[in-house]
Amino acid sequence: MECLKIVGGYPLEGEIKVSGAKNAILPIMAATLLTRHPCCLEGVPDLIDVKVMGEVIKTLGVKIKKEGDTLYIDPSLAQEREIQPDLTRRLRASNLIMGPLLSRWHRFRVAYPGGCAIGSRPLDLHLKGFIAMGATIREAQGFIEATAPRLYGADIHLDFPSVGATENLMMAAVLAEGVTILRNVAREPEIVDLQNFLNKMGAKVQGAGQDVIRIEGVPELRGARHRIIPDRIEAGTYLVAAAGTRGRLYVRGAQVEHLAAVLAKLREMGAYIREEKNGIYLEAKKRLQAVDCKTLPYPGFPTDMQPQIMALMTTAQGTGIIIESIFENRFHHAAELKRMGADIKIEGRIAIVTGVSTLSGALVEARDLRGAAALVIAGLMAEGLTSVEGVHHLDRGYERLENKLQSLGAKLWREKSE
C-alpha cells in the first residue's frame, strides 16, 4: 500500500490540461459490445477503472489495444460469458454491460457490482426497465440473471434520474424492436457523449441532455471512432484546489457549460473566474466566504464535487451548510478533515462547516475516490505535512494527479505505507 505525502502552504499556479472523462469512457467501452465491428476511442484517461472495465469486456472475448490515449476495441469475436465476480465487485460501472449483453445476446448473468462505499445504489431501475422491454429477471446467491428472446420498445418512466439506469436502458433499446421512450432520465454530459457514440455506430437516439430520450431500434450497429469528452469532475477538483491554496490556474479543455453549478459556487465564495473558449481560468488571492450548497442531479451541484467543496469551506470565512441529497453515506471525509482541525458537524445528510483560520497537517485515510481528492486539497491548504492513506482510490479517477499538481508548484510525493 502507498500513501501520499503533502507539504501544504504552496499556491497552485500555472496551467494543466484536463483528461478524458472517467464517467464517459466506461459506458462507451460497454457500448462497443453492441457491434461486431472495431471501434476506436480517443482521449482515454489512464485510470484503474478504465483498466478494470477493459478486463471485464476482455473476459467476453473482446480484443483491446492501447496506444497513448487511444483505445482500439475489436468485439468481433465476443460472445456471452459469465464475468468473474471478483472483476464486477471491483467496479460499480461493470453493471453497464447488462444492457449490451441483453441487447446483443438476449441474456446475462452477472454478480452484483462493487465500487465506492458512499451509499446505496440499487439496480432496481435498471431491472424494471429491462422487464418493461420484455426481459425475465431472476436474482439469487449474489447474481442477477436475465433472459429475453427479443427486446421490444417500451415507454419507461424512471423513479429517479439515475445515470447508470439511463445508460443501461439506452444501450438495451438501440437494438430492440420498435421505439423506446425513457422519461425522467439523467441529463449529465456523459449521457450526451454516450448518445453521440451510439449514433456514430448507426443508432437512432434523440434527446440526451433533456429529461426524455427517444430511441428507435435498428437491426445492427457498425464500428465507430469517437473522442471522449473532458472530465468535468477532474477539472472542478483542480479549480477548487487552486481556490483553496489562493492560487492562479488555467484548466485547458475544461468545458464551461459542464461546470456551471460548480463555477457559480466558486464565484459566490469570492474566486475570480474567467470563462474562455478552450478552458477556464481561476484566481483566488484572499480568504473565501462560506456558502450553502445542496447536491442535486445534473445540472445541479454534482455529488462528485461535494467532498472537494467541503474541504474548501473548512477555511472559508463564516459558516456554510452542505446538504447531500444523492447518497446517504457520503460524509466519510468529514471525520478525516476534523483530524486536520476542521470544524464540521454532521446531522444525517447535512454538514455544518464553520471556517477555521488554517488546517494542520495530519495522518488521514481516504475511503472513496472523491473523499480522497478532498483530503489532498485539504493537505495542499494545510500547514505542515499531511499523509493521505488509501491513495489507491485516487488512481481510479485522476490521471497523473501528482505530476499535474507538482507542475503547478505543489510539494507532494508517494511513499510506501507503513
mmCIF file of N, CA and C in Angstrom, residues 272-345:
data_model
loop_
_atom_site.group_PDB
_atom_site.id
_atom_site.type_symbol
_atom_site.label_atom_id
_atom_site.label_comp_id
_atom_site.label_asym_id
_atom_site.label_seq_id
_atom_site.Cartn_x
_atom_site.Cartn_y
_atom_site.Cartn_z
ATOM 1 N N TYR A 272 -12.250 34.633 -8.486
ATOM 2 C CA TYR A 272 -12.405 35.262 -9.805
ATOM 3 C C TYR A 272 -12.285 34.160 -10.855
ATOM 4 N N ILE A 273 -13.254 34.121 -11.755
ATOM 5 C CA ILE A 273 -13.260 33.088 -12.795
ATOM 6 C C ILE A 273 -13.462 33.741 -14.148
ATOM 7 N N ARG A 274 -12.634 33.346 -15.097
ATOM 8 C CA ARG A 274 -12.777 33.825 -16.476
ATOM 9 C C ARG A 274 -13.033 32.620 -17.378
ATOM 10 N N GLU A 275 -14.168 32.661 -18.038
ATOM 11 C CA GLU A 275 -14.541 31.568 -18.935
ATOM 12 C C GLU A 275 -13.986 31.852 -20.326
ATOM 13 N N GLU A 276 -13.247 30.890 -20.858
ATOM 14 C CA GLU A 276 -12.668 31.053 -22.180
ATOM 15 C C GLU A 276 -13.133 29.942 -23.102
ATOM 16 N N LYS A 277 -12.904 30.116 -24.383
ATOM 17 C CA LYS A 277 -13.368 29.144 -25.375
ATOM 18 C C LYS A 277 -12.754 27.768 -25.144
ATOM 19 N N ASN A 278 -11.470 27.739 -24.780
ATOM 20 C CA ASN A 278 -10.759 26.461 -24.657
ATOM 21 C C ASN A 278 -10.424 26.072 -23.228
ATOM 22 N N GLY A 279 -11.045 26.738 -22.241
ATOM 23 C CA GLY A 279 -10.741 26.371 -20.869
ATOM 24 C C GLY A 279 -11.299 27.365 -19.865
ATOM 25 N N ILE A 280 -10.868 27.219 -18.618
ATOM 26 C CA ILE A 280 -11.357 28.056 -17.516
ATOM 27 C C ILE A 280 -10.164 28.537 -16.698
ATOM 28 N N TYR A 281 -10.148 29.845 -16.404
ATOM 29 C CA TYR A 281 -9.108 30.444 -15.560
ATOM 30 C C TYR A 281 -9.720 30.820 -14.218
ATOM 31 N N LEU A 282 -9.003 30.507 -13.125
ATOM 32 C CA LEU A 282 -9.448 30.863 -11.775
ATOM 33 C C LEU A 282 -8.321 31.543 -11.025
ATOM 34 N N GLU A 283 -8.682 32.551 -10.235
ATOM 35 C CA GLU A 283 -7.721 33.220 -9.369
ATOM 36 C C GLU A 283 -8.400 33.501 -8.033
ATOM 37 N N ALA A 284 -7.713 33.207 -6.958
ATOM 38 C CA ALA A 284 -8.250 33.463 -5.610
ATOM 39 C C ALA A 284 -7.112 33.969 -4.737
ATOM 40 N N LYS A 285 -7.097 35.259 -4.451
ATOM 41 C CA LYS A 285 -5.987 35.849 -3.711
ATOM 42 C C LYS A 285 -6.337 36.214 -2.270
ATOM 43 N N LYS A 286 -7.570 35.967 -1.865
ATOM 44 C CA LYS A 286 -7.965 36.308 -0.499
ATOM 45 C C LYS A 286 -8.790 35.178 0.097
ATOM 46 N N ARG A 287 -9.044 35.286 1.398
ATOM 47 C CA ARG A 287 -9.837 34.263 2.074
ATOM 48 C C ARG A 287 -11.243 34.238 1.491
ATOM 49 N N LEU A 288 -11.743 33.042 1.203
ATOM 50 C CA LEU A 288 -13.059 32.896 0.593
ATOM 51 C C LEU A 288 -14.163 32.980 1.642
ATOM 52 N N GLN A 289 -15.399 33.119 1.171
ATOM 53 C CA GLN A 289 -16.567 33.215 2.033
ATOM 54 C C GLN A 289 -17.327 31.885 2.030
ATOM 55 N N ALA A 290 -17.875 31.509 3.180
ATOM 56 C CA ALA A 290 -18.674 30.285 3.277
ATOM 57 C C ALA A 290 -19.963 30.432 2.462
ATOM 58 N N VAL A 291 -20.454 29.314 1.941
ATOM 59 C CA VAL A 291 -21.710 29.298 1.182
ATOM 60 C C VAL A 291 -22.522 28.075 1.595
ATOM 61 N N ASP A 292 -23.781 28.067 1.218
ATOM 62 C CA ASP A 292 -24.614 26.883 1.387
ATOM 63 C C ASP A 292 -24.638 26.140 0.059
ATOM 64 N N CYS A 293 -24.721 24.821 0.135
ATOM 65 C CA CYS A 293 -24.625 24.007 -1.079
ATOM 66 C C CYS A 293 -25.467 22.743 -0.923
ATOM 67 N N LYS A 294 -26.217 22.402 -1.942
ATOM 68 C CA LYS A 294 -27.016 21.178 -1.941
ATOM 69 C C LYS A 294 -26.743 20.394 -3.207
ATOM 70 N N THR A 295 -26.382 19.117 -3.068
ATOM 71 C CA THR A 295 -26.138 18.287 -4.246
ATOM 72 C C THR A 295 -27.465 17.895 -4.883
ATOM 73 N N LEU A 296 -27.473 17.905 -6.207
ATOM 74 C CA LEU A 296 -28.681 17.592 -6.969
ATOM 75 C C LEU A 296 -28.293 16.902 -8.268
ATOM 76 N N PRO A 297 -29.218 16.178 -8.905
ATOM 77 C CA PRO A 297 -28.915 15.649 -10.237
ATOM 78 C C PRO A 297 -28.554 16.785 -11.188
ATOM 79 N N TYR A 298 -27.752 16.474 -12.187
ATOM 80 C CA TYR A 298 -27.345 17.468 -13.181
ATOM 81 C C TYR A 298 -28.575 18.119 -13.808
ATOM 82 N N PRO A 299 -28.583 19.443 -13.982
ATOM 83 C CA PRO A 299 -27.466 20.385 -13.921
ATOM 84 C C PRO A 299 -27.231 21.017 -12.548
ATOM 85 N N GLY A 300 -27.743 20.417 -11.480
ATOM 86 C CA GLY A 300 -27.469 20.911 -10.140
ATOM 87 C C GLY A 300 -26.036 20.645 -9.717
ATOM 88 N N PHE A 301 -25.713 21.017 -8.482
ATOM 89 C CA PHE A 301 -24.348 20.833 -7.991
ATOM 90 C C PHE A 301 -24.047 19.334 -7.876
ATOM 91 N N PRO A 302 -22.959 18.858 -8.477
ATOM 92 C CA PRO A 302 -22.695 17.410 -8.534
ATOM 93 C C PRO A 302 -22.262 16.814 -7.195
ATOM 94 N N THR A 303 -22.828 15.668 -6.869
ATOM 95 C CA THR A 303 -22.419 14.970 -5.648
ATOM 96 C C THR A 303 -20.939 14.604 -5.690
ATOM 97 N N ASP A 304 -20.389 14.408 -6.887
ATOM 98 C CA ASP A 304 -18.969 14.071 -7.015
ATOM 99 C C ASP A 304 -18.047 15.242 -6.708
ATOM 100 N N MET A 305 -18.616 16.447 -6.497
ATOM 101 C CA MET A 305 -17.814 17.610 -6.097
ATOM 102 C C MET A 305 -18.086 18.014 -4.651
ATOM 103 N N GLN A 306 -18.996 17.316 -3.987
ATOM 104 C CA GLN A 306 -19.338 17.684 -2.604
ATOM 105 C C GLN A 306 -18.164 17.552 -1.637
ATOM 106 N N PRO A 307 -17.388 16.459 -1.651
ATOM 107 C CA PRO A 307 -16.247 16.377 -0.726
ATOM 108 C C PRO A 307 -15.223 17.489 -0.947
ATOM 109 N N GLN A 308 -14.975 17.836 -2.220
ATOM 110 C CA GLN A 308 -13.985 18.870 -2.520
ATOM 111 C C GLN A 308 -14.451 20.237 -2.034
ATOM 112 N N ILE A 309 -15.730 20.548 -2.221
ATOM 113 C CA ILE A 309 -16.221 21.854 -1.771
ATOM 114 C C ILE A 309 -16.227 21.922 -0.246
ATOM 115 N N MET A 310 -16.440 20.768 0.416
ATOM 116 C CA MET A 310 -16.368 20.757 1.879
ATOM 117 C C MET A 310 -14.947 21.083 2.334
ATOM 118 N N ALA A 311 -13.958 20.478 1.674
ATOM 119 C CA ALA A 311 -12.565 20.778 2.028
ATOM 120 C C ALA A 311 -12.281 22.264 1.856
ATOM 121 N N LEU A 312 -12.778 22.853 0.774
ATOM 122 C CA LEU A 312 -12.561 24.274 0.517
ATOM 123 C C LEU A 312 -13.212 25.139 1.594
ATOM 124 N N MET A 313 -14.379 24.728 2.063
ATOM 125 C CA MET A 313 -15.115 25.528 3.037
ATOM 126 C C MET A 313 -14.526 25.466 4.443
ATOM 127 N N THR A 314 -13.615 24.514 4.692
ATOM 128 C CA THR A 314 -13.067 24.382 6.049
ATOM 129 C C THR A 314 -12.294 25.617 6.493
ATOM 130 N N THR A 315 -11.766 26.391 5.532
ATOM 131 C CA THR A 315 -11.029 27.608 5.903
ATOM 132 C C THR A 315 -11.711 28.875 5.390
ATOM 133 N N ALA A 316 -12.946 28.741 4.910
ATOM 134 C CA ALA A 316 -13.679 29.913 4.437
ATOM 135 C C ALA A 316 -14.204 30.714 5.624
ATOM 136 N N GLN A 317 -14.454 31.978 5.406
ATOM 137 C CA GLN A 317 -14.948 32.845 6.471
ATOM 138 C C GLN A 317 -16.456 32.642 6.654
ATOM 139 N N GLY A 318 -16.853 32.313 7.898
ATOM 140 C CA GLY A 318 -18.265 32.128 8.195
ATOM 141 C C GLY A 318 -18.648 30.664 8.261
ATOM 142 N N THR A 319 -19.956 30.398 8.272
ATOM 143 C CA THR A 319 -20.491 29.045 8.387
ATOM 144 C C THR A 319 -21.356 28.728 7.178
ATOM 145 N N GLY A 320 -21.135 27.561 6.601
ATOM 146 C CA GLY A 320 -21.924 27.115 5.454
ATOM 147 C C GLY A 320 -22.557 25.770 5.716
ATOM 148 N N ILE A 321 -23.627 25.488 5.022
ATOM 149 C CA ILE A 321 -24.342 24.216 5.171
ATOM 150 C C ILE A 321 -24.274 23.451 3.862
ATOM 151 N N ILE A 322 -23.896 22.185 3.954
ATOM 152 C CA ILE A 322 -23.859 21.302 2.781
ATOM 153 C C ILE A 322 -24.921 20.224 2.976
ATOM 154 N N ILE A 323 -25.809 20.077 2.003
ATOM 155 C CA ILE A 323 -26.838 19.036 2.037
ATOM 156 C C ILE A 323 -26.522 18.024 0.948
ATOM 157 N N GLU A 324 -26.342 16.766 1.342
ATOM 158 C CA GLU A 324 -26.067 15.678 0.389
ATOM 159 C C GLU A 324 -27.383 14.938 0.120
ATOM 160 N N SER A 325 -27.992 15.228 -1.039
ATOM 161 C CA SER A 325 -29.313 14.664 -1.338
ATOM 162 C C SER A 325 -29.251 13.425 -2.229
ATOM 163 N N ILE A 326 -28.055 13.073 -2.723
ATOM 164 C CA ILE A 326 -27.945 11.943 -3.656
ATOM 165 C C ILE A 326 -27.601 10.646 -2.925
ATOM 166 N N PHE A 327 -26.527 10.654 -2.140
ATOM 167 C CA PHE A 327 -26.088 9.454 -1.420
ATOM 168 C C PHE A 327 -26.185 9.682 0.081
ATOM 169 N N GLU A 328 -26.625 8.662 0.791
ATOM 170 C CA GLU A 328 -26.869 8.811 2.230
ATOM 171 C C GLU A 328 -25.634 8.585 3.082
ATOM 172 N N ASN A 329 -24.521 8.202 2.454
ATOM 173 C CA ASN A 329 -23.349 7.836 3.243
ATOM 174 C C ASN A 329 -22.084 8.459 2.654
ATOM 175 N N ARG A 330 -22.167 9.755 2.313
ATOM 176 C CA ARG A 330 -21.046 10.362 1.596
ATOM 177 C C ARG A 330 -20.360 11.453 2.403
ATOM 178 N N PHE A 331 -20.247 11.254 3.710
ATOM 179 C CA PHE A 331 -19.541 12.218 4.553
ATOM 180 C C PHE A 331 -18.360 11.576 5.290
ATOM 181 N N HIS A 332 -17.818 10.455 4.766
ATOM 182 C CA HIS A 332 -16.682 9.808 5.423
ATOM 183 C C HIS A 332 -15.501 10.773 5.593
ATOM 184 N N HIS A 333 -15.299 11.635 4.615
ATOM 185 C CA HIS A 333 -14.161 12.544 4.622
ATOM 186 C C HIS A 333 -14.253 13.592 5.728
ATOM 187 N N ALA A 334 -15.460 13.848 6.235
ATOM 188 C CA ALA A 334 -15.626 14.886 7.259
ATOM 189 C C ALA A 334 -14.817 14.571 8.508
ATOM 190 N N ALA A 335 -14.863 13.307 8.954
ATOM 191 C CA ALA A 335 -14.120 12.921 10.155
ATOM 192 C C ALA A 335 -12.624 13.100 9.948
ATOM 193 N N GLU A 336 -12.134 12.833 8.740
ATOM 194 C CA GLU A 336 -10.707 12.988 8.450
ATOM 195 C C GLU A 336 -10.326 14.469 8.383
ATOM 196 N N LEU A 337 -11.207 15.289 7.837
ATOM 197 C CA LEU A 337 -10.939 16.736 7.812
ATOM 198 C C LEU A 337 -10.890 17.295 9.231
ATOM 199 N N LYS A 338 -11.704 16.743 10.121
ATOM 200 C CA LYS A 338 -11.684 17.197 11.515
ATOM 201 C C LYS A 338 -10.349 16.868 12.185
ATOM 202 N N ARG A 339 -9.697 15.790 11.758
ATOM 203 C CA ARG A 339 -8.359 15.465 12.272
ATOM 204 C C ARG A 339 -7.363 16.580 11.950
ATOM 205 N N MET A 340 -7.664 17.311 10.893
ATOM 206 C CA MET A 340 -6.768 18.388 10.460
ATOM 207 C C MET A 340 -7.166 19.736 11.062
ATOM 208 N N GLY A 341 -8.166 19.713 11.938
ATOM 209 C CA GLY A 341 -8.574 20.939 12.614
ATOM 210 C C GLY A 341 -9.839 21.567 12.092
ATOM 211 N N ALA A 342 -10.527 20.930 11.149
ATOM 212 C CA ALA A 342 -11.758 21.489 10.598
ATOM 213 C C ALA A 342 -12.875 21.446 11.639
ATOM 214 N N ASP A 343 -13.790 22.389 11.535
ATOM 215 C CA ASP A 343 -14.948 22.463 12.419
ATOM 216 C C ASP A 343 -16.176 22.049 11.611
ATOM 217 N N ILE A 344 -16.542 20.769 11.717
ATOM 218 C CA ILE A 344 -17.641 20.215 10.920
ATOM 219 C C ILE A 344 -18.576 19.432 11.842
ATOM 220 N N LYS A 345 -19.847 19.695 11.730
ATOM 221 C CA LYS A 345 -20.863 18.938 12.469
ATOM 222 C C LYS A 345 -21.766 18.247 11.460
#
